[in-house]
Short mmCIF file of C-alpha atoms in Angstrom, two decimals:
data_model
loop_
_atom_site.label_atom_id
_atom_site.label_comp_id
_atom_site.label_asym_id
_atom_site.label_seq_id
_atom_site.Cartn_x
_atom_site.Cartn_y
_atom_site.Cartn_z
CA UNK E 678 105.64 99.39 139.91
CA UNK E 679 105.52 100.60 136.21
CA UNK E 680 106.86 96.97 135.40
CA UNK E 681 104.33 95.13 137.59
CA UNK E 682 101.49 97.42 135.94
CA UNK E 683 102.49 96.21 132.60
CA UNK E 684 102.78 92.40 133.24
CA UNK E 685 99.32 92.88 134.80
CA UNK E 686 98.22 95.01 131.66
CA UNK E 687 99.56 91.91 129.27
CA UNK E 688 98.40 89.67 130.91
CA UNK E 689 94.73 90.38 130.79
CA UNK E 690 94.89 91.27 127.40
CA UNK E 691 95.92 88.22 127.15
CA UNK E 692 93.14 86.38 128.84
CA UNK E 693 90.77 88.85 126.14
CA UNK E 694 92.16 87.18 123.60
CA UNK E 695 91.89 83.79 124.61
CA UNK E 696 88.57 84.37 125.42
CA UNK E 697 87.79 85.67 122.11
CA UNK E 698 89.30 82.97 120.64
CA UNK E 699 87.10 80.98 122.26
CA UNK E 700 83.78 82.40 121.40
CA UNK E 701 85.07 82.33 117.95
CA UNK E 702 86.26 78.65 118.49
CA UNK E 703 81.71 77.84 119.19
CA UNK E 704 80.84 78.90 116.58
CA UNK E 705 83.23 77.44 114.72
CA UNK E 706 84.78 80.82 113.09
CA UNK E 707 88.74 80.83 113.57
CA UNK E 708 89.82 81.05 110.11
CA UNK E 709 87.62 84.34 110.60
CA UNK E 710 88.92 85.75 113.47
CA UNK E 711 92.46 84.98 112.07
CA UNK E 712 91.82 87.53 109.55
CA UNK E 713 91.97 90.28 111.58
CA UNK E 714 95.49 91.64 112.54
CA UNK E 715 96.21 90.75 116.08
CA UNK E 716 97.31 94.81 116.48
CA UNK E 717 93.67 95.71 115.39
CA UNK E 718 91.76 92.80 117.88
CA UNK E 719 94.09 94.16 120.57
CA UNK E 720 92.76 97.24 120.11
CA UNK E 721 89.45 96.34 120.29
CA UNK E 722 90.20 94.52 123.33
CA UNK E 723 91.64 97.48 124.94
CA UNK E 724 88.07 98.96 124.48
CA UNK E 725 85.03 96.42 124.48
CA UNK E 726 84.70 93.28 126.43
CA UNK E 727 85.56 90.20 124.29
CA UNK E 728 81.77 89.39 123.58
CA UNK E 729 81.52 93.08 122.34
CA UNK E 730 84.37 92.78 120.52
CA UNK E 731 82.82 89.69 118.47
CA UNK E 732 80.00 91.13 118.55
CA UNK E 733 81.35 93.98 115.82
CA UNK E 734 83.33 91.64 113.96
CA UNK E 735 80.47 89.85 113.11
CA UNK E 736 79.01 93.15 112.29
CA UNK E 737 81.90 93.67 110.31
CA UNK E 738 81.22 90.78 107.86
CA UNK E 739 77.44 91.56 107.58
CA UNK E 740 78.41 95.08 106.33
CA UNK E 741 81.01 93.90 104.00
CA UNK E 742 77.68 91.58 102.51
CA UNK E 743 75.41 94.18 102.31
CA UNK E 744 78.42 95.93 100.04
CA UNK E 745 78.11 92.80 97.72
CA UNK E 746 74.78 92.46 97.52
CA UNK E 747 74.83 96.18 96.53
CA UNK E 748 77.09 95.52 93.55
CA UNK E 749 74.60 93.36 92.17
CA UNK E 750 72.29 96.25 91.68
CA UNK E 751 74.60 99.85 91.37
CA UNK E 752 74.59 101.44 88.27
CA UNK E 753 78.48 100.54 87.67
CA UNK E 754 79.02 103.21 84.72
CA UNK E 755 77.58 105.55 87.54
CA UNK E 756 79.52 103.89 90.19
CA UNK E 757 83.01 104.68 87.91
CA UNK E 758 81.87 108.08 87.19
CA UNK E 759 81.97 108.81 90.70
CA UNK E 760 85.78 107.49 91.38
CA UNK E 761 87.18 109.15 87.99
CA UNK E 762 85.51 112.35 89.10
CA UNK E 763 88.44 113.74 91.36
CA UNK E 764 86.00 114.26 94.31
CA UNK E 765 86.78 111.88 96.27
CA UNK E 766 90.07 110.00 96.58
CA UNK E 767 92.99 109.24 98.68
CA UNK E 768 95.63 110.55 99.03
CA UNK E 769 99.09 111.15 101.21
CA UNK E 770 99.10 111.06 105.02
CA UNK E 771 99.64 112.72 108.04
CA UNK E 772 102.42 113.23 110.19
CA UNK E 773 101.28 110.37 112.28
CA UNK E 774 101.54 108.23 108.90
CA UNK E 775 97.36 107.93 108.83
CA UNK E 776 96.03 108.15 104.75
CA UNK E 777 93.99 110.83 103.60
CA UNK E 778 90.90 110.32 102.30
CA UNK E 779 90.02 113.98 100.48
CA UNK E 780 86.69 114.42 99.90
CA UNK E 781 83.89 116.96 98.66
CA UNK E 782 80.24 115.86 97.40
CA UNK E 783 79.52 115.08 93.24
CA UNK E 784 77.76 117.84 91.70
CA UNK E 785 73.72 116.69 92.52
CA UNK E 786 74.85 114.51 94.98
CA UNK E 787 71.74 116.22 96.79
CA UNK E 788 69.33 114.11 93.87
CA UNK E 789 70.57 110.81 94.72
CA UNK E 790 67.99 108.58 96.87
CA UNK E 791 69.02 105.48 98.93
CA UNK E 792 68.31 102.09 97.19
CA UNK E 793 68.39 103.05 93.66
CA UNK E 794 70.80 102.01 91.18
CA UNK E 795 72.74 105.37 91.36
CA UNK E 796 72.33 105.58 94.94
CA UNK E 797 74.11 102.13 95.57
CA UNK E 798 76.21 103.38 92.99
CA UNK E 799 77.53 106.30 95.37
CA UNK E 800 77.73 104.96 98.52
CA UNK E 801 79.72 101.97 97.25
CA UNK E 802 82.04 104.15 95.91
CA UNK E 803 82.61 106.38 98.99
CA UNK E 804 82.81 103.39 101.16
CA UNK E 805 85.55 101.42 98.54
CA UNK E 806 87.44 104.28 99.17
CA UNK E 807 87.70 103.81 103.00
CA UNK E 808 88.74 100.59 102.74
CA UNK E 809 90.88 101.33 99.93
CA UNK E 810 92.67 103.71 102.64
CA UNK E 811 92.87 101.01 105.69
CA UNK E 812 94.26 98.39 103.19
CA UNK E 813 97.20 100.88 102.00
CA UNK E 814 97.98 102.43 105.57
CA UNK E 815 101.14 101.60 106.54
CA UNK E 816 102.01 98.76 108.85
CA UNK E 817 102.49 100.05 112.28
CA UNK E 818 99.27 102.31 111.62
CA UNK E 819 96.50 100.10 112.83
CA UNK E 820 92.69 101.30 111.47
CA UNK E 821 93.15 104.86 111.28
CA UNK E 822 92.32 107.25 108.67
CA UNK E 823 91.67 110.97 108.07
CA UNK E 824 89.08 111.96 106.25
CA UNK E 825 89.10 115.62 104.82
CA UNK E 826 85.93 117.06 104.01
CA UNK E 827 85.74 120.35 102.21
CA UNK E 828 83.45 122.06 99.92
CA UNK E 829 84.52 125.01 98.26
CA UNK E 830 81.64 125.38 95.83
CA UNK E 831 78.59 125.00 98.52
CA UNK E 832 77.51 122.23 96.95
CA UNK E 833 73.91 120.48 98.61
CA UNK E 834 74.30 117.20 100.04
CA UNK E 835 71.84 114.50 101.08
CA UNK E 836 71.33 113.76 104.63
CA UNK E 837 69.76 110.56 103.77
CA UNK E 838 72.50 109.50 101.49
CA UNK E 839 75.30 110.68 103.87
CA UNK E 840 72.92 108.56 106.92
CA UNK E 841 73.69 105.71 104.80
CA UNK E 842 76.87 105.69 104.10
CA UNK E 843 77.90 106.58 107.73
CA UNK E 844 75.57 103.80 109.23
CA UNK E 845 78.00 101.13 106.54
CA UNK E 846 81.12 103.09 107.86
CA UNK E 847 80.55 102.85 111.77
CA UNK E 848 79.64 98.89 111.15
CA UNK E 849 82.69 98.86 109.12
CA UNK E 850 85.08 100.90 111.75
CA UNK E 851 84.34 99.13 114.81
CA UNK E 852 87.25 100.54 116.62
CA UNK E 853 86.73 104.05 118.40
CA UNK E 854 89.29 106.70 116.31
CA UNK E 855 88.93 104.91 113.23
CA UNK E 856 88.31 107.81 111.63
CA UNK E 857 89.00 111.40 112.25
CA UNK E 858 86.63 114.15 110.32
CA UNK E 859 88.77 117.50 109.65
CA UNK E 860 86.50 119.99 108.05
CA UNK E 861 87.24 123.02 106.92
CA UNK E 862 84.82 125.56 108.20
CA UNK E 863 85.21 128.28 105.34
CA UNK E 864 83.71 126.00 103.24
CA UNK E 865 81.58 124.24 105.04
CA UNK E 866 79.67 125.98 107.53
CA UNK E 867 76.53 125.14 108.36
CA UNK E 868 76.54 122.14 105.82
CA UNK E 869 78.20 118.64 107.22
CA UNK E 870 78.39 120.22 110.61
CA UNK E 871 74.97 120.12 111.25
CA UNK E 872 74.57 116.80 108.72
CA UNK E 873 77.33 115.55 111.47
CA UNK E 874 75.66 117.03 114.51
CA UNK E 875 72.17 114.84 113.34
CA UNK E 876 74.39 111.70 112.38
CA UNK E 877 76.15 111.82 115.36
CA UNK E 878 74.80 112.49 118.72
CA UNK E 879 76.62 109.39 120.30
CA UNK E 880 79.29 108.13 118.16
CA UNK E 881 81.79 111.46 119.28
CA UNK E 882 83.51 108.61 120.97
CA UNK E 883 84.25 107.07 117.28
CA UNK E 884 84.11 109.54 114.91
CA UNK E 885 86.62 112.54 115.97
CA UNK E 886 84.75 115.28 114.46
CA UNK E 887 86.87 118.06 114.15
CA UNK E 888 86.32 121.91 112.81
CA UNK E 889 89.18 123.19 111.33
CA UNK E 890 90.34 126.57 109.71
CA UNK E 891 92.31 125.85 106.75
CA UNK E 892 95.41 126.73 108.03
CA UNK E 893 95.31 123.86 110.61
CA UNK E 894 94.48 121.44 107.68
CA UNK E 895 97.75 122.35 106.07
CA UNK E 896 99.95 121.79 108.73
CA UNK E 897 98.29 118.28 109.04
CA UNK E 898 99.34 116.90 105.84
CA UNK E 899 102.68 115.78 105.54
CA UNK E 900 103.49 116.40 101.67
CA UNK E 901 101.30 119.71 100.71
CA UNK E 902 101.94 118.62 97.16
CA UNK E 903 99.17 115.80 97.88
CA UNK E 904 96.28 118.34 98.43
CA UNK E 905 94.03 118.34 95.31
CA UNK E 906 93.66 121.57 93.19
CA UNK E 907 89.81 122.20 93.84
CA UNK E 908 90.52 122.64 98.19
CA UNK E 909 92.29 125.97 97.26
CA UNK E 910 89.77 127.05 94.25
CA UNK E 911 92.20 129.32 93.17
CA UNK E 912 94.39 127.24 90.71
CA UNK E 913 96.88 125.73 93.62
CA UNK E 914 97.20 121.98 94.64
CA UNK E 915 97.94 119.36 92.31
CA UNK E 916 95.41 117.60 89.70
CA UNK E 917 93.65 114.43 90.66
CA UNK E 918 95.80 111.33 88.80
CA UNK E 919 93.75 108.14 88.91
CA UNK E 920 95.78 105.25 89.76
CA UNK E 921 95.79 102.91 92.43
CA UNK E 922 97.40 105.20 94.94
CA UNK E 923 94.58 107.72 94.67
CA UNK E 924 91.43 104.84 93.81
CA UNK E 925 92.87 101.37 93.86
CA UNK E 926 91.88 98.35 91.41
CA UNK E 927 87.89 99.51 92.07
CA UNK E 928 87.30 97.23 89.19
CA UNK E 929 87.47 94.49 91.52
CA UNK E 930 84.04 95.59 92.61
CA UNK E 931 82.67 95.37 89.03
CA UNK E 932 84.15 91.99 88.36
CA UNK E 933 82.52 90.35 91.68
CA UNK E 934 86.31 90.23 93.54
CA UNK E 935 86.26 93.05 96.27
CA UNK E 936 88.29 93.44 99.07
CA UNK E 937 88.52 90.49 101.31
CA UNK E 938 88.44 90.78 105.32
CA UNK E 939 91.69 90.06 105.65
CA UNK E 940 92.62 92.65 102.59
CA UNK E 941 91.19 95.27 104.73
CA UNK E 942 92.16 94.17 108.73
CA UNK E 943 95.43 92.57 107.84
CA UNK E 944 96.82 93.75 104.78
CA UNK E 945 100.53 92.80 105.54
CA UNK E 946 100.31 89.37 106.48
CA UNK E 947 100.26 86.26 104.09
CA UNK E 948 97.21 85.29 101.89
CA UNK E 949 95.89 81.58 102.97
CA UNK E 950 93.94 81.42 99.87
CA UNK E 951 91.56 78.23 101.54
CA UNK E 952 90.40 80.64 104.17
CA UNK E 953 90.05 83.96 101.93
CA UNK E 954 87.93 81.57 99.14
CA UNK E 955 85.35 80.53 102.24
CA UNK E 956 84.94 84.25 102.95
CA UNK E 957 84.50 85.00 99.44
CA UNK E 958 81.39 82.91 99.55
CA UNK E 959 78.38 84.62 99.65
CA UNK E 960 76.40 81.58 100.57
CA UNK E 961 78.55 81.43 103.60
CA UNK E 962 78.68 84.27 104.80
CA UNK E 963 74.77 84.39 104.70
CA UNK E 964 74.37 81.55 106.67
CA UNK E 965 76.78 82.66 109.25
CA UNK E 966 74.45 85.52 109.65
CA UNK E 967 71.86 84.18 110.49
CA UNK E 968 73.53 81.50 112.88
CA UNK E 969 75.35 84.04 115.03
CA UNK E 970 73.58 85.33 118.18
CA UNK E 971 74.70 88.80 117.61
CA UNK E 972 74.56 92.04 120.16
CA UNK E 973 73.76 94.35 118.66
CA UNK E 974 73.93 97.41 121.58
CA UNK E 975 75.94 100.43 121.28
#
């Protein structure tokens, strides 16, 4: 029975895919779709219909242009302040091989407003760093990522900023468990988890919000040599080293080169530089948007 069960199983995934494939095929997007791992569509498929599924990997490449367009206008000294800073970078895993994304908010993050130059400067920042960390997870880890959130000097943050980058994030992490939120509740009562409570009423189902005392935080990580010096506060952990373990090439996103779809989705298979060029368009990818008949429900 087990054996039936499974040829059934593969074979309507199957039929998803096909019929993905096919939507794609209308509108004339393959070399799109074909960016995407087929690990990471499956696992889409396992949870939204086909249509749904295109649906958010449309979604995906409208977010990834609003990034551009927002490097157009950041304050870029700003916008390398905020990666050199130590706040926020990646680093290690978890058992379950996931990267770790450690993070804690810039000093006045709290004075930064949405759609100004240092504004665009910080969310572009935070959100190069989650794709940083998909791009660099190992192979058989397919769109996961832990994200550590910890504040040990009860520092303000921005609900509007952190509504921003969160919106960019769920149109970026289509897949439910994308991304798991560990907090650690010493530091961080009554800060992000209300922030988190606001953000998200209905997205428990994607983002895995977790409390955690900080005990349970250091069992997670697999290496405790990988937890940064300012978690503890009390002269333990190691110092943040940038390199491109910890921030990547970020000066991609100064130079007008960021991270491609399939950089991000697929980052172990084979460059076809004719499709990655046509994705690097920005003209292209505009007109796309506006062509596709997108759904846009949760």
């Amino acid at each position: 029975m087990a054996s039936i069960r499974k040829r059934m199983l593969y074979s309507e995934c199957k039929s998803k895919h096909q019929i993905l494939h096919e939507i794609a095929a209308r509108q004339s997007r393959q070399a799109y779709l074909g960016q995407f791992s087929r690990g990471y569509l499956g696992n889409l498929l396992g949870l939204f219909p086909p249509h749904k599924v295109w649906s958010k990997l449309v979604r995906v490449q409208r977010a990834l242009l609003e990034l551009r367009k927002m490097e157009s206008s950041m304050d870029k000294t700003f916008f390398e302040q905020i990666l050199l800073s130590g706040d926020n970078f990646v680093k290690g895993h978890d058992h379950a091989g996931r990267p770790i994304l450690w993070s804690r908010p810039p000093q006045k993050q709290w004075m930064l407003s949405p759609g100004t130059p240092k504004g665009l400067a910080y969310t572009r920042a935070i959100i190069w760093l989650h794709m940083h960390a998909y791009r660099t997870r190992p192979q058989n880890v397919h769109g996961v990522l832990v994200v550590v959130l910890g504040d040990p000097d009860k520092r303000h943050i921005s609900l509007e900023m952190a509504m921003v980058d969160a919106k960019l994030r769920k149109d970026l992490c289509p897949s439910r468990g994308d991304e798991y939120m560990l907090f650690n509740i010493g530091q961080m009562a009554g800060n992000m988890d209300h922030i988190f409570a606001v953000l998200f009423p209905k997205w428990k189902t994607r983002f895995h919000r977790m409390v955690s005392e900080l005990e349970s935080i250091l069992h997670m990580v697999s290496d405790q040599a990988d937890i940064p010096d300012w978690w503890f506060g009390d002269g333990r952990g190691s110092p943040f080293l940038p390199c491109f373990e910890t921030i990547g090439d970020y000066q991609r996103c100064l130079g007008g080169t960021p991270l491609t779809v399939q950089e991000i989705y697929n980052p172990h298979a084979q460059v076809n530089a004719n499709e990655l060029a046509l994705e690097n368009d920005l003209n292209a990818l505009s007109r796309i948007s506006e062509e596709v008949d997108e759904d846009v429900s949760n």
